[in-house]
Structures are given as structure tokens and as C-alpha cells.
Short mmCIF file of C-alpha atoms in Angstrom, two decimals:
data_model
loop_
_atom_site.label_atom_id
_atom_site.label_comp_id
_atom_site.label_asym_id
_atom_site.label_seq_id
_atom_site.Cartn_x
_atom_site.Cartn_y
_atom_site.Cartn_z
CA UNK P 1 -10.12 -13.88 87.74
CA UNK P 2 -8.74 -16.00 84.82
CA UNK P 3 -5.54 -17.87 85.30
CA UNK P 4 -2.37 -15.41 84.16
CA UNK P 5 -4.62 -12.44 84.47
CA UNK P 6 -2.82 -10.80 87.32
CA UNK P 7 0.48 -11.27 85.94
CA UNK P 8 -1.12 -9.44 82.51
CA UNK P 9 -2.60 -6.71 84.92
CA UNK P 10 0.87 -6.43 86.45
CA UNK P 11 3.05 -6.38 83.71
CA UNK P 12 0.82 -4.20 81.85
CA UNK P 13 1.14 -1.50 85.27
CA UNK P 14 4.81 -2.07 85.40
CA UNK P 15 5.76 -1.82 81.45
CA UNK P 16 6.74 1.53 82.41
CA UNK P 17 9.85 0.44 84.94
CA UNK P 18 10.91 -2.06 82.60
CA UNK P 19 10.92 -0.06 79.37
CA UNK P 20 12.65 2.58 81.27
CA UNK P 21 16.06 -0.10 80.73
CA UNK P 22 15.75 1.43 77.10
CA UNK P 23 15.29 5.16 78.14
CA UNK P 24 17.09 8.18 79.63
CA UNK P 25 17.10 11.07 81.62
CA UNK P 26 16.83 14.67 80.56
CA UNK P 27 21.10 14.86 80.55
CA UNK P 28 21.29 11.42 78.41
CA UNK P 29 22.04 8.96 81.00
CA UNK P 30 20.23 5.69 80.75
CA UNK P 31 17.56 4.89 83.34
CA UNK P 32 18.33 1.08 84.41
CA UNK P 33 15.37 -1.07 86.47
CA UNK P 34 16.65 -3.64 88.84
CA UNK P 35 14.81 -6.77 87.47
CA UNK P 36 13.99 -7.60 83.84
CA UNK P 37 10.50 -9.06 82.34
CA UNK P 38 9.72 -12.56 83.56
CA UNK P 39 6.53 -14.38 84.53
CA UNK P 40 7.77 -16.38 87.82
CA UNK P 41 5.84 -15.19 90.99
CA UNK P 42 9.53 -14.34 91.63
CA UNK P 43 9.73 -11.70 89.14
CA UNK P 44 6.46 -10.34 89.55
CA UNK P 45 7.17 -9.60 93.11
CA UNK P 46 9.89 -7.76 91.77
CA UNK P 47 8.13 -6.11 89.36
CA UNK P 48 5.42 -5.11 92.03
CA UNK P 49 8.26 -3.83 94.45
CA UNK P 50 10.25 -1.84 91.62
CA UNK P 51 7.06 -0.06 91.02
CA UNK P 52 6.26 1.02 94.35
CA UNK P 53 10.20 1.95 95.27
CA UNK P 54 9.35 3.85 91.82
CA UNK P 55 6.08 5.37 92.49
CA UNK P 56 7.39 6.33 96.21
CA UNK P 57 10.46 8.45 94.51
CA UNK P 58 8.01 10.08 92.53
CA UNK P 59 5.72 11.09 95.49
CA UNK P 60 9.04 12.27 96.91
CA UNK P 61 10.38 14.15 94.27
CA UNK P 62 7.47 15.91 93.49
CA UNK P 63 6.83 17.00 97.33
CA UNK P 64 10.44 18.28 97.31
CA UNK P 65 9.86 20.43 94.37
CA UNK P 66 7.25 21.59 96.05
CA UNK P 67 8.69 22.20 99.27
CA UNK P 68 8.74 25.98 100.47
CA UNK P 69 13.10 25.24 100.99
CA UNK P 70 12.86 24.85 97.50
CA UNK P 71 10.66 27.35 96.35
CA UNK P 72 12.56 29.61 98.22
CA UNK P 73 16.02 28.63 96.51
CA UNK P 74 14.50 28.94 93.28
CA UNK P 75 12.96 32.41 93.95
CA UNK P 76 16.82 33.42 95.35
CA UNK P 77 18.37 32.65 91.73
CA UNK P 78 15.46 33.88 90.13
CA UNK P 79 15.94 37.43 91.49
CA UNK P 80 20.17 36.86 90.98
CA UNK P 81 19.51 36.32 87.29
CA UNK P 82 17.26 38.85 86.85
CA UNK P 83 19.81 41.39 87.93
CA UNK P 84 22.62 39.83 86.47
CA UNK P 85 21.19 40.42 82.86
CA UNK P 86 23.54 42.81 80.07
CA UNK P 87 26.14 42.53 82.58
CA UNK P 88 29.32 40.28 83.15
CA UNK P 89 29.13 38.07 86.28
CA UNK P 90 31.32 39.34 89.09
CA UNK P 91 32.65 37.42 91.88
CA UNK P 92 30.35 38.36 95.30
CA UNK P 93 29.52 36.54 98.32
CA UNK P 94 25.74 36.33 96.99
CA UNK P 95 27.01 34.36 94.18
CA UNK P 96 29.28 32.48 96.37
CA UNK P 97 26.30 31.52 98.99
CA UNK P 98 23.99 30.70 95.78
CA UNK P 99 26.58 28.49 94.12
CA UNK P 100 26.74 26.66 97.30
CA UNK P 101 23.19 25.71 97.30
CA UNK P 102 23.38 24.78 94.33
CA UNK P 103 22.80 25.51 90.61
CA UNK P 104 19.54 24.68 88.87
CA UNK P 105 19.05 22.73 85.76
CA UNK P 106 17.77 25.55 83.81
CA UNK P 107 19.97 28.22 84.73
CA UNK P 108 23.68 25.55 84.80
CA UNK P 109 24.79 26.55 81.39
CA UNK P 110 24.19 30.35 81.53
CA UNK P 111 25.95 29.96 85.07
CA UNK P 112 28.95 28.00 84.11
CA UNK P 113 29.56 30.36 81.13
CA UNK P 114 29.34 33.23 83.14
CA UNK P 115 32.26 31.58 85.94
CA UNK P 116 34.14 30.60 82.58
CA UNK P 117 34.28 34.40 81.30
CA UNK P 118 34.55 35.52 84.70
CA UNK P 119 37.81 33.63 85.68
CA UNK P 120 39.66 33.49 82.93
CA UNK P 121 39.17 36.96 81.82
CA UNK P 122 42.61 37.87 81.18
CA UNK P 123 43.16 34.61 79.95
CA UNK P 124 40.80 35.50 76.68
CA UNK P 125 41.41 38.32 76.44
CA UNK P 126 44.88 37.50 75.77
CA UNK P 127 44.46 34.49 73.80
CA UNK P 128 41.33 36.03 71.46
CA UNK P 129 38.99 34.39 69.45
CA UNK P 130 39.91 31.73 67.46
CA UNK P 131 42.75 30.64 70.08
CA UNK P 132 40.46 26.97 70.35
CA UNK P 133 40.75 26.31 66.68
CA UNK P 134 44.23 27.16 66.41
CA UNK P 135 44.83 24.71 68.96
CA UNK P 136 42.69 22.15 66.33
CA UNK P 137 44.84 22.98 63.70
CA UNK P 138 48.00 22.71 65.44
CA UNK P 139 47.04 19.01 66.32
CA UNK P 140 45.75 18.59 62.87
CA UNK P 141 49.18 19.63 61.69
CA UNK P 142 51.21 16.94 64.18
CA UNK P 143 49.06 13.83 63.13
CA UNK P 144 49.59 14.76 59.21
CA UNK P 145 53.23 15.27 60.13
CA UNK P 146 53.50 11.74 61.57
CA UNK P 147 54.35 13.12 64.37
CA UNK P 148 53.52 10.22 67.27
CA UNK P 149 52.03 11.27 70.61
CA UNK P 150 51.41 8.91 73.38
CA UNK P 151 48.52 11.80 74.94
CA UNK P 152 46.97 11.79 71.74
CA UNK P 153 46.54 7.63 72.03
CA UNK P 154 45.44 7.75 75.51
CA UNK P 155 42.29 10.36 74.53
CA UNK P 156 41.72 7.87 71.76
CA UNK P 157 41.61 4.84 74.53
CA UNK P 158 39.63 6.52 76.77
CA UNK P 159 37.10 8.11 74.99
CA UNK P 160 34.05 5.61 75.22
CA UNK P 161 34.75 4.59 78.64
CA UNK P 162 34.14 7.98 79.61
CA UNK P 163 30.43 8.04 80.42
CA UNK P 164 29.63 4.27 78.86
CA UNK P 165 26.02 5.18 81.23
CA UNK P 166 25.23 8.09 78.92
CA UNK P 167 23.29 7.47 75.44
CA UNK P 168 25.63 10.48 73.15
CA UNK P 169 28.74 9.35 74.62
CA UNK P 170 28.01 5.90 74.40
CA UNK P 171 28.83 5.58 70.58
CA UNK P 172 32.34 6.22 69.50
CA UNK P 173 31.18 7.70 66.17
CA UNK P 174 28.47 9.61 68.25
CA UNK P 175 28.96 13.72 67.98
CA UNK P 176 29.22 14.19 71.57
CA UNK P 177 32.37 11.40 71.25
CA UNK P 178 33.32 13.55 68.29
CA UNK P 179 33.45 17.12 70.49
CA UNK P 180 35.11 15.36 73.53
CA UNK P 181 38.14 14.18 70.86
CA UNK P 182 38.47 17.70 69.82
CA UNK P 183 37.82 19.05 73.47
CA UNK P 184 41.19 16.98 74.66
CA UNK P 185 43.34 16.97 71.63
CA UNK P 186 42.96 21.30 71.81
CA UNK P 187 43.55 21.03 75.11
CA UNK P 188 46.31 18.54 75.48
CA UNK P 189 48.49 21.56 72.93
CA UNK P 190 47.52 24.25 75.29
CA UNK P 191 49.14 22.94 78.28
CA UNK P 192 52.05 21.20 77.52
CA UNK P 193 53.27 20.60 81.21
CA UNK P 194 49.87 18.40 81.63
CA UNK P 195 49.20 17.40 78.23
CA UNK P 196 46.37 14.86 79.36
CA UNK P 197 45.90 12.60 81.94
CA UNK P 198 42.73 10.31 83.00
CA UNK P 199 40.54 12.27 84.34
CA UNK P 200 40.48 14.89 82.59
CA UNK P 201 37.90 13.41 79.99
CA UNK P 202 34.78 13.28 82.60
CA UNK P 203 35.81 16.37 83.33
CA UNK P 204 35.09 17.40 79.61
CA UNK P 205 32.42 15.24 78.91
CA UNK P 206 30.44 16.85 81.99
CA UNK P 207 31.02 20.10 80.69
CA UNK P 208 29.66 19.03 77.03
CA UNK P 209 26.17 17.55 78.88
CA UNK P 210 25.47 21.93 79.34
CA UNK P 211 28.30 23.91 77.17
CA UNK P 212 28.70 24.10 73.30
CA UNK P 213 32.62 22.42 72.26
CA UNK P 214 34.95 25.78 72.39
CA UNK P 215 33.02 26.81 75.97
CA UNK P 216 33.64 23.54 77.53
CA UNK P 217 37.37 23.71 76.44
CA UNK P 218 37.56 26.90 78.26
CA UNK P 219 35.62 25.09 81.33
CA UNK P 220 38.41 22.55 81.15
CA UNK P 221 41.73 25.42 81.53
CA UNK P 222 39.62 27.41 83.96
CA UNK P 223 38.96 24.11 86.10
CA UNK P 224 42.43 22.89 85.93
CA UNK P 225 44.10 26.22 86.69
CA UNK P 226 42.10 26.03 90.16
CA UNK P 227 43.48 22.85 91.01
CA UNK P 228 46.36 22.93 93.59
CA UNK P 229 49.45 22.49 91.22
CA UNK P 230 50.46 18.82 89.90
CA UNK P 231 46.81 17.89 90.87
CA UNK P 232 46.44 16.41 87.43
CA UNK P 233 49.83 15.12 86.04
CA UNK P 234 50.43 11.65 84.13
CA UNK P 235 50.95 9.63 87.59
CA UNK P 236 47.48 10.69 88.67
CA UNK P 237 48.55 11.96 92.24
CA UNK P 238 46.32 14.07 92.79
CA UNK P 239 42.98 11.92 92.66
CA UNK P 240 45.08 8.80 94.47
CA UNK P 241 45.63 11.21 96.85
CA UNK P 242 41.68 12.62 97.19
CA UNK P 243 40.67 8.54 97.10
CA UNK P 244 42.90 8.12 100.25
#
């Protein structure tokens, strides 16, 4: 074999791994290689190990998905969904058990709308449509007015260190950066007693990977309102507290 061939061979088999620096998952989240391109025996060893830790996940992933455990849990929210169509999703220990399992990719968003509607039922009913604008407007109406809000600066901070890992949030001019500012400013005026604290914008930003903007506000109250009361206040005691 010609002199360099083998690392040519290599890099050519491994182009994949390291290209994969660039790319991303199916949610947006970039997919980051442990070694970059080089031509040392050093590197190519590490090429040559990143692809087989690669190719051995794959083997593994795929046989998991395969698995009868699997099949099984698919078939169980299969047959859930299927009756759960034209009708509002009720609270049950079947949904319970499922939701402990577990909620697959394809069926997350439907799900989390449903649990949305489901627990805070009164809550929109109350409120009505249009309730998330009005919340826009009303923040609209404080930054025209000069009005100076130290919540409002802290969304603004912490808006591209929310998911840095994640290509749409990644860009502070990027839509999804664009929804998750209008996510937190709405919901900063509809609870007053928390306003915002840090947290709370991974919180959004997770919901925004599955839900339109106005859904994942909703996600936001409803997840808040079953936290255990000053869970998420300005001192952050409630996640010290979980950390501890």
C-alpha cells in the first residue's frame, strides 16, 4: 500500500464522525465528535476509535428499537392514541403508567398539548383566547412607556445562554430566540408574584423544541403552577435546594 494511503482510507471512513461537529440531531442540538481532523498516528487512532464507539451505538440503538420491551411500549401508546382521538385527554392511571414509561418522539407534542388543555382547563377557559397576546401587548405598552423592568433585562441576558448546544437557539436574531423573548416577557405579566427567574427560560425553550409560541406559554403556567409554592422565586431556592 502507498505511503499515506491508510490515513486517506481512514479519513475517508471516518468523514462522517468528524463532519457530524457541523451537524445536528432531529430536535436541533449539535452533534460534537471528540477529536478533530489531523494526520498524526495519534489522531488517526482517534479517529479509528470514535468510529467504532460510533458504529457500536448504532448497533445498539438499532437493537433497542427493535427490542420486543420496545415494541411493546410503542404498541401500548399506539392503542392509547387511537382511543384518545375527538376527545379531550382525561387524567387516568393508564395515562399515568404510560407517561411514566415515557413519551415517544412522534406522539410528545400531541401529548403535551393534551396535559396543557387538560390541567389548566379552568384556567382557559377563564382567561379565553387571545389572553397570550394581551399579555404581548401589555409588555409592548410598558417598554414604549419607558417604563424600566429589571425581569424584562434578565430575559434579555439570558436568552442565548439558554440552549448555546442547540442550532435555532443558538442565534440571538434566530426565530426560536425570537418566540422564547415573547414566551417570557407574556409570561413574566401573567404572574406578577414570580415575574421571571433563571430557570424558567430552559423551561420555555424545551417546550418550543415540540409546541407552537402561545402553547408553550401555556406549558410554562401549567408547569409552574405544579411546582411546590416559591419553587421558582428571584433567589432561586427552589433548584439550590433540588442541587443539594
Amino acid at each position: 500500500m502507498e505511503p499515506g494511503m491508510l490515513q486517506q482510507l481512514m479519513a475517508e471512513v471516518c468523514r462522517t464522525s468528524r463532519d457530524s461537529l457541523d451537524k445536528t440531531d432531529a430536535l436541533g442540538f449539535y452533534l460534537k465528535g471528540r477529536t478533530e481532523e489531523g494526520s498524526s498516528n495519534g489522531d488517526l487512532l482517534d479517529l479509528a476509535a470514535e468510529c467504532a464507539d460510533k458504529g457500536a451505538q448504532s448497533l445498539e440503538a438499532a437493537r433497542l428499537e427493535q427490542s420486543k420491551e420496545n415494541m411493546l411500549w410503542l404498541q401500548s401508546w399506539d392503542a392509547f392514541v387511537v382511543n384518545w382521538v375527538g376527545r379531550p385527554l382525561v387524567e387516568s392511571q393508564e395515562l399515568k403508567n404510560l407517561i411514566r414509561t415515557g413519551i415517544p418522539e412522534a406522539y410528545r407534542a400531541r401529548v403535551w398539548k393534551g396535559l396543557i388543555q387538560m390541567t389548566l382547563k379552568e384556567k382557559l377557559s377563564e382567561f379565553g383566547n387571545g389572553y397570550y397576546s394581551s399579555m404581548l401587548r401589555k409588555t409592548l405598552f410598558q417598554q414604549e412607556s419607558g417604563v424600566y423592568d429589571t425581569s424584562i433585562k434578565q430575559i434579555d441576558l439570558d436568552l442565548v445562554r439558554t440552549l448555546p448546544a442547540n442550532r435555532m437557539f443558538a442565534d440571538p436574531d434566530s426565530e426560536k430566540v425570537k418566540q422564547l423573548r415573547r414566551v417570557l416577557y407574556a409570561y413574566r405579566n401573567h404572574d406578577t408574584l414570580i415575574g421571571y427567574c433563571q430557570g424558567l427560560n430552559r423551561i420555555a425553550a424545551v417546550a418550543l423544541l415540540y409546541l407552537d409560541e402561545e402553547d408553550a406559554f401555556w406549558f410554562l403556567i401549567a408547569f409552574t403552577e405544579l411546582q411546590p409554592p416559591g419553587y421558582y422565586a428571584s433567589n432561586l431556592i427552589g433548584a439550590v435546594a433540588d442541587q443539594k
